[in-house]
N, CA and C of each residue as an Amber inpcrd file, in Angstrom:
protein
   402
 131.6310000  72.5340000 122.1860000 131.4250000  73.8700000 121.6200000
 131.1220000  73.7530000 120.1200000 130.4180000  74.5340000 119.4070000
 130.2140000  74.7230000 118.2900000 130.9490000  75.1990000 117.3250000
 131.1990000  74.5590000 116.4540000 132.1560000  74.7930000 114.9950000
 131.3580000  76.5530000 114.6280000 132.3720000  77.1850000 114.3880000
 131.5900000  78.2450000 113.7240000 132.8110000  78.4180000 112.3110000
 132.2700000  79.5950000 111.3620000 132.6450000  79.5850000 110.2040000
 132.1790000  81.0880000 109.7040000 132.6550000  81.7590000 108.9850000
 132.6120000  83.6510000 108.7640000 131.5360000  83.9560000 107.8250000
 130.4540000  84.4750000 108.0910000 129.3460000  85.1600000 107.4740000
 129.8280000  86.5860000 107.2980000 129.7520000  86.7720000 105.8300000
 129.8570000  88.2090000 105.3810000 128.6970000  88.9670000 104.4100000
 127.8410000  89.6730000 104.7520000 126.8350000  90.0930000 103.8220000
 127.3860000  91.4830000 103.7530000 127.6250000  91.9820000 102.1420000
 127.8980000  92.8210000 101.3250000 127.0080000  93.7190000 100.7640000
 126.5540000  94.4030000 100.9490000 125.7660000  95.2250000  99.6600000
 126.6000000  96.2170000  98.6740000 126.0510000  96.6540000  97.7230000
 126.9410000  97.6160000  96.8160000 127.9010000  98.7730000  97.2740000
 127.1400000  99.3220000  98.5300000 127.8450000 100.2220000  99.1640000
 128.5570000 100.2880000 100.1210000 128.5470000  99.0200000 101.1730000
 129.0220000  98.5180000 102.4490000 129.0040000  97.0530000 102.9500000
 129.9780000  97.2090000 103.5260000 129.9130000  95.3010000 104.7680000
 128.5770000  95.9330000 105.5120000 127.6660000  95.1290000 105.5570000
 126.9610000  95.5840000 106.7340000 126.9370000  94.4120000 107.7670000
 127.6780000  93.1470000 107.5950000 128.3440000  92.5960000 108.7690000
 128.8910000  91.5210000 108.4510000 129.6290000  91.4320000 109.2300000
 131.2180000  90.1100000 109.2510000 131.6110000  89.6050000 110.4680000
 131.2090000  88.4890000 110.3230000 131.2710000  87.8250000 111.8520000
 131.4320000  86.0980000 111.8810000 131.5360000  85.6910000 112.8650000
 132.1340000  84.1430000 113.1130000 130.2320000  83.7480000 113.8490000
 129.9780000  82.8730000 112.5110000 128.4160000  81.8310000 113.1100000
 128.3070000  80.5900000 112.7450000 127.2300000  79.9420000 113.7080000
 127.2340000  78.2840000 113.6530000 126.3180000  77.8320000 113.1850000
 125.3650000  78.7990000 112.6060000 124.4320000  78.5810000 111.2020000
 123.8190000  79.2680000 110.8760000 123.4200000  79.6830000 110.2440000
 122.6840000  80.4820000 108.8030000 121.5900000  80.0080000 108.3010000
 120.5230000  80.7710000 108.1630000 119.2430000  80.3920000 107.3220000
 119.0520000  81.6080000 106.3200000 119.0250000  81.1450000 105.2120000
 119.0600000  82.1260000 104.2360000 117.3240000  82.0190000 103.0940000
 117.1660000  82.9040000 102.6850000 116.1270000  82.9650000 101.8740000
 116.3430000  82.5290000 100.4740000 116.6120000  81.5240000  99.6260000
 117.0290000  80.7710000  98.3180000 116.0560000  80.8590000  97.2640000
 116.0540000  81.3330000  96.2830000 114.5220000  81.5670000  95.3370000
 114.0070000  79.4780000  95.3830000 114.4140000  78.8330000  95.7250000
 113.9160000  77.2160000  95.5130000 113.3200000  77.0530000  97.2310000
 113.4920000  78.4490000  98.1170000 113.0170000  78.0820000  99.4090000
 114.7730000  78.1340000 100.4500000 113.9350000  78.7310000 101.7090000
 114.7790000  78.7510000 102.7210000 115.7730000  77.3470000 103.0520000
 117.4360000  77.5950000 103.0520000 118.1820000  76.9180000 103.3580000
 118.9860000  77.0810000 104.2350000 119.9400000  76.1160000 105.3160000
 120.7490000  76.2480000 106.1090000 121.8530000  75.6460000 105.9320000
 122.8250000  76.6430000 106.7600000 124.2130000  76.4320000 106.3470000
 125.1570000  76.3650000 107.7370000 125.5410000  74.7720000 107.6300000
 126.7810000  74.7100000 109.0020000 128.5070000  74.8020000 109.0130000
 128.7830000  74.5770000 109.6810000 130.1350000  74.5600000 109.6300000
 130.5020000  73.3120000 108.3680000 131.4270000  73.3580000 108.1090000
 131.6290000  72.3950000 106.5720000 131.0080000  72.5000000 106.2690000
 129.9900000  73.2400000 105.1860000 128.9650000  72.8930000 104.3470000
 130.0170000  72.5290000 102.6540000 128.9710000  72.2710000 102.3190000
 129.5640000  71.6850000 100.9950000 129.6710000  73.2770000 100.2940000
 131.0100000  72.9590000  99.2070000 130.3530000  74.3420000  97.8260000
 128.8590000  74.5520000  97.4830000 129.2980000  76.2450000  97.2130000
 127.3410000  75.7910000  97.1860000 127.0240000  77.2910000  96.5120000
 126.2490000  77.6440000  95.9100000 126.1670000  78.9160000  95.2130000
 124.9250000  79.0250000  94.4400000 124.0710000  80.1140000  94.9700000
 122.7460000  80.1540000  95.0870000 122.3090000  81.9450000  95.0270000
 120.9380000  81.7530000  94.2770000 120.2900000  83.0810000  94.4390000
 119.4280000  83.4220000  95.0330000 119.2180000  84.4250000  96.2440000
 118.4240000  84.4560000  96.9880000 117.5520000  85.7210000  96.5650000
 116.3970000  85.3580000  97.1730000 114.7150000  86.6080000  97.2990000
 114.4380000  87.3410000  98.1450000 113.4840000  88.3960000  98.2280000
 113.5080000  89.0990000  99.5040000 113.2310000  87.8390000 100.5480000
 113.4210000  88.5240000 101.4150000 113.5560000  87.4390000 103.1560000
 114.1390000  87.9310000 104.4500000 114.1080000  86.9330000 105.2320000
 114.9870000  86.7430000 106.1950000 116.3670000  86.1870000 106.4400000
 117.5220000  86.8460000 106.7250000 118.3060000  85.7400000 106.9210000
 118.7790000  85.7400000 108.6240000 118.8730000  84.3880000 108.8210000
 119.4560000  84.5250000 110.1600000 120.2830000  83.8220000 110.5340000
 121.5000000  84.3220000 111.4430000 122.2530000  84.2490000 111.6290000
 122.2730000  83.5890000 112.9320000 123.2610000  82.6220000 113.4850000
 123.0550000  82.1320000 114.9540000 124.7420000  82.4480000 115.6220000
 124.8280000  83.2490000 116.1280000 126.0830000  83.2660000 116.5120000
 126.5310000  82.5540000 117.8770000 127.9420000  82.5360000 118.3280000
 127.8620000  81.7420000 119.9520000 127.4010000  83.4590000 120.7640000
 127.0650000  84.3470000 120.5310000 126.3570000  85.5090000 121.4460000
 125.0950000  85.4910000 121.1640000 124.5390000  85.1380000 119.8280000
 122.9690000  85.1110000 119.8230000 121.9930000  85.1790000 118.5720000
 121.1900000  85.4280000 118.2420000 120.8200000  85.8950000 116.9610000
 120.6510000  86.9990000 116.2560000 120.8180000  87.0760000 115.3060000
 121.0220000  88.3520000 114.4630000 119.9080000  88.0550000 113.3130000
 119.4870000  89.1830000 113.2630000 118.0160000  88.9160000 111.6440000
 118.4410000  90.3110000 110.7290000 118.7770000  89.9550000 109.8290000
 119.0550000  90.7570000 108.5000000 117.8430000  90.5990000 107.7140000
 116.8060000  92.2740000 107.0640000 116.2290000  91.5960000 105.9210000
 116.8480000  92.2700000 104.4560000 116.4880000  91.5520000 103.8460000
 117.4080000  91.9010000 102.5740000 116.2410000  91.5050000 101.2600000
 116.5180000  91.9570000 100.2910000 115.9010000  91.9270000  98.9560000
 116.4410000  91.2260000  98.0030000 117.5880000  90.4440000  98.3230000
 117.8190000  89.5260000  97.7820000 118.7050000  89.3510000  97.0800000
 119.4890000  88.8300000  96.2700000 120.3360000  88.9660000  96.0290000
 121.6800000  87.2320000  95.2850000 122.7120000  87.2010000  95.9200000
 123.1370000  85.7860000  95.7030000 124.0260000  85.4940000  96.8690000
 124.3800000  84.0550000  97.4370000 125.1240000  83.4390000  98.0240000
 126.3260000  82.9600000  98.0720000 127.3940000  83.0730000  98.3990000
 128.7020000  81.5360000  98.1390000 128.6330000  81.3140000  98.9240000
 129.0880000  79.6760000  99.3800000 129.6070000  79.0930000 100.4090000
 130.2900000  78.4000000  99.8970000 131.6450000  78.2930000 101.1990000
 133.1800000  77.8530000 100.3380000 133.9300000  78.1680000 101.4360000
 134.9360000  76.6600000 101.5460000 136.0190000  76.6670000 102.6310000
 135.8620000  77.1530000 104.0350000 134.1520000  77.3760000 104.6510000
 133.9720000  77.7880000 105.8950000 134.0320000  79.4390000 105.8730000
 133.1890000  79.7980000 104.6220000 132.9270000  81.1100000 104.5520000
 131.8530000  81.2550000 103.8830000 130.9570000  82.0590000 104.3460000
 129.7710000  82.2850000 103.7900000 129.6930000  83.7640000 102.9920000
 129.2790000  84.2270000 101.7680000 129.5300000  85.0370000 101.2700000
 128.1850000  85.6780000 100.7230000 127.7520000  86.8250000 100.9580000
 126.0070000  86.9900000 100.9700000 126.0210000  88.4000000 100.2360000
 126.0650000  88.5590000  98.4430000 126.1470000  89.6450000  98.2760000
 124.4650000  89.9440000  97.5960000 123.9500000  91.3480000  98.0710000
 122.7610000  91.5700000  98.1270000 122.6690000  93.1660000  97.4860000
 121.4980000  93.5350000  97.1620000 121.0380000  95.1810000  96.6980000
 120.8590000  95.8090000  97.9400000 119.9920000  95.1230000  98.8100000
 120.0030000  95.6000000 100.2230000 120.4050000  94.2450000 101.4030000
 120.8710000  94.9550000 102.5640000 120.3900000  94.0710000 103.5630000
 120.2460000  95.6620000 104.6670000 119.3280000  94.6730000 106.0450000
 119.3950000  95.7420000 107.0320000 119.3870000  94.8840000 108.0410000
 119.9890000  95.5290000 109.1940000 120.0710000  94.4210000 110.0740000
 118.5570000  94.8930000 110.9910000 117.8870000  93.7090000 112.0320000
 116.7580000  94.2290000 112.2710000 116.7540000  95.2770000 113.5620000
 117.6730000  95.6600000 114.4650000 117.6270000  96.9190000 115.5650000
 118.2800000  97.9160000 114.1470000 118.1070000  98.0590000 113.3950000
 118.3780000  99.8450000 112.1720000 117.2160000  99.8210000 111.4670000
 116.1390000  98.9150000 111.4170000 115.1730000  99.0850000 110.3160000
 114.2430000 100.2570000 110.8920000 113.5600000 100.9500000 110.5600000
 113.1550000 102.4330000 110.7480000 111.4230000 101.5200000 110.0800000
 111.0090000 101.0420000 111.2820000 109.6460000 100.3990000 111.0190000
 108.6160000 101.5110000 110.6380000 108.6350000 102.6200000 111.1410000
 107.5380000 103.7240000 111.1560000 107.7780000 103.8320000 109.2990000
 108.8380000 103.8070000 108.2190000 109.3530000 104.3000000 107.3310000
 108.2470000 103.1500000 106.3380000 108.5580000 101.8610000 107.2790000
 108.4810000 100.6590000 106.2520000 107.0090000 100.3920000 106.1420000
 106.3920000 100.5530000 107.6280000 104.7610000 100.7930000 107.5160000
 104.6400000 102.1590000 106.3110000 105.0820000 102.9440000 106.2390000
 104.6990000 104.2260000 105.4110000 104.5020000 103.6930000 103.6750000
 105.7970000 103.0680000 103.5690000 106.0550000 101.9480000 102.4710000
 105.0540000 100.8480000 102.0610000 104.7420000 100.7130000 102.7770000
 103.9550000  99.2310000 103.1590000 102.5540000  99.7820000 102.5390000
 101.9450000 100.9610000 102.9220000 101.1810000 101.8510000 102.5780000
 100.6990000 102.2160000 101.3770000 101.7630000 102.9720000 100.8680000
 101.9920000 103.3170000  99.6680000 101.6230000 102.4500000  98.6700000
 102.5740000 101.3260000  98.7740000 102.0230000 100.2440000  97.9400000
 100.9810000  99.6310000  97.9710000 100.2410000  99.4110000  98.7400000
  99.2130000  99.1340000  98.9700000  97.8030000  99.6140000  98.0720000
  98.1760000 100.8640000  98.6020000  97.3720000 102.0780000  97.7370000
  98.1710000 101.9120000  96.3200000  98.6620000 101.6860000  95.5940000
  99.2300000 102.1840000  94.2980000  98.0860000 100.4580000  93.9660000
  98.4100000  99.4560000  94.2390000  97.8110000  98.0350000  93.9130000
  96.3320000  98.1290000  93.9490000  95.7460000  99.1720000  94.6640000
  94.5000000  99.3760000  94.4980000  93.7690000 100.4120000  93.6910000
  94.6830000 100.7120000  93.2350000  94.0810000 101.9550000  92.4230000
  93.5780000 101.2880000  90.8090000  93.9740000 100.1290000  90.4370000
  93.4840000  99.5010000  88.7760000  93.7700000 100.4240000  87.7680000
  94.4770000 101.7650000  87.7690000  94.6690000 102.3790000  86.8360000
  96.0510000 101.4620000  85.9520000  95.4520000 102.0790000  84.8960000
  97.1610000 101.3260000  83.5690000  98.4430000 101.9030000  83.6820000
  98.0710000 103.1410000  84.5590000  99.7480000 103.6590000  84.4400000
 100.4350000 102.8990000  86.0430000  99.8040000 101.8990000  86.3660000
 100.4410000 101.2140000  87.8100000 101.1620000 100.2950000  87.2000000
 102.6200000 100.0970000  87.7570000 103.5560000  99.1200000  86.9460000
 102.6670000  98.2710000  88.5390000 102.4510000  97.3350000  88.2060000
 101.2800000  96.2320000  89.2080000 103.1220000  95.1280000  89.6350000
 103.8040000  95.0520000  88.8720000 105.1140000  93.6530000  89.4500000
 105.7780000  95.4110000  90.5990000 106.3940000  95.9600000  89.9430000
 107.1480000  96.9710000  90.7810000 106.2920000  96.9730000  92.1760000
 105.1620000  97.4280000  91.9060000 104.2720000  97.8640000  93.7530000
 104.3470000  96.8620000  94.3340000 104.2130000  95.8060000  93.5900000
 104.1690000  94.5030000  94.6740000 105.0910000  94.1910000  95.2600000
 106.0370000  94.2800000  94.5150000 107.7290000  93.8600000  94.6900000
 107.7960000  94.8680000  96.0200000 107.4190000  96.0120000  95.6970000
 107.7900000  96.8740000  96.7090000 106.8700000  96.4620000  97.8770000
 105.9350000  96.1780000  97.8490000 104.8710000  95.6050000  98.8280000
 105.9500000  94.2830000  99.5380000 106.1280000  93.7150000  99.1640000
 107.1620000  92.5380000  99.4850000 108.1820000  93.2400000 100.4350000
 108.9260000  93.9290000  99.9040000 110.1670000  94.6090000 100.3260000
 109.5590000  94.8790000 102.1790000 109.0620000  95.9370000 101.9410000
 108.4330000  96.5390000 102.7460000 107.6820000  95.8000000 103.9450000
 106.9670000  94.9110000 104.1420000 106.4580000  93.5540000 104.4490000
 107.4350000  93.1090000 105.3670000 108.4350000  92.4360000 104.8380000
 109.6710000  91.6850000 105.0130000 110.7840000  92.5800000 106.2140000
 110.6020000  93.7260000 105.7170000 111.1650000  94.4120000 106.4730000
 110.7820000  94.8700000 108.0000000 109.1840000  95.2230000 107.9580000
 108.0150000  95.2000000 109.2690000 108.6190000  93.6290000 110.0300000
 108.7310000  92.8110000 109.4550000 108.6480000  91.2860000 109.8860000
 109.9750000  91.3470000 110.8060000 111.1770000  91.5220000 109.9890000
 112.3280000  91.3140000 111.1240000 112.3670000  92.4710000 111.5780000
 112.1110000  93.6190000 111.5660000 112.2210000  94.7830000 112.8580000
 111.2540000  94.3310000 113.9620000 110.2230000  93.5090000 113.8040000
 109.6830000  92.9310000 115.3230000 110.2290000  91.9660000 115.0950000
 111.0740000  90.9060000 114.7880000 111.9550000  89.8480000 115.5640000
 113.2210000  90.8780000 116.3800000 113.2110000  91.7680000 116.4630000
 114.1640000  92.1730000 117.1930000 114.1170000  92.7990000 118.6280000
């Protein structure tokens, strides 16, 4: 059987989940990393992404905007601005999003903050992505 170890992702306003898994792939601004049972200390900042979770029931896909990591003593600690898990993401919302930005990046006017739309273009993206892994 598989060693498992407690994944907790936090955002400002809520747990949005806490659970016992046997590895983790997280989104790391140096690139996607994984995390097993004993992993070493470890403390890291993560980007928008995917994270996924492998539990002994199955997989779970959170997307999130990023945020930072601990890992420590067989606990994983994932505090973020957002996460969503992917059966709550409201895809019709994120295509709308997805949109928007789109159109704001094409418009070449000076009053377009051009990092914000994109960022948001990202967000949005990321989010379409794990609501169909689900």
């Amino acid at each position: 059987m598989d060693k498992t170890f407690t994944l907790e992702i936090v955002t400002p306003t809520k747990v949005v989940g806490k659970e016992e898994v046997v590895h983790v792939k997280a989104p790391g601004v140096a690139g996607y990393f994984g995390v097993l049972y004993n992993h070493a200390p470890f403390l890291t900042a993560l980007k928008v992404g995917v994270i996924e979770a492998r539990t002994p029931a199955g997989m779970r896909y959170y997307a999130t905007s990023g945020g930072f990591c601990e890992v420590m003593e067989n606990q994983m600690k994932i505090l973020v601005e957002t996460a969503e898990p992917a059966g709550e993401i409201d895809i019709e919302r994120a295509k709308q999003a997805r949109d928007r930005a789109m159109a704001r990046l094409e418009q070449h006017t000076p009053d377009i903050d051009v990092p914000r739309a994109q960022a948001s273009l990202a967000r949005a993206m990321n989010r379409i992505q794990v609501a169909e892994l689900h």
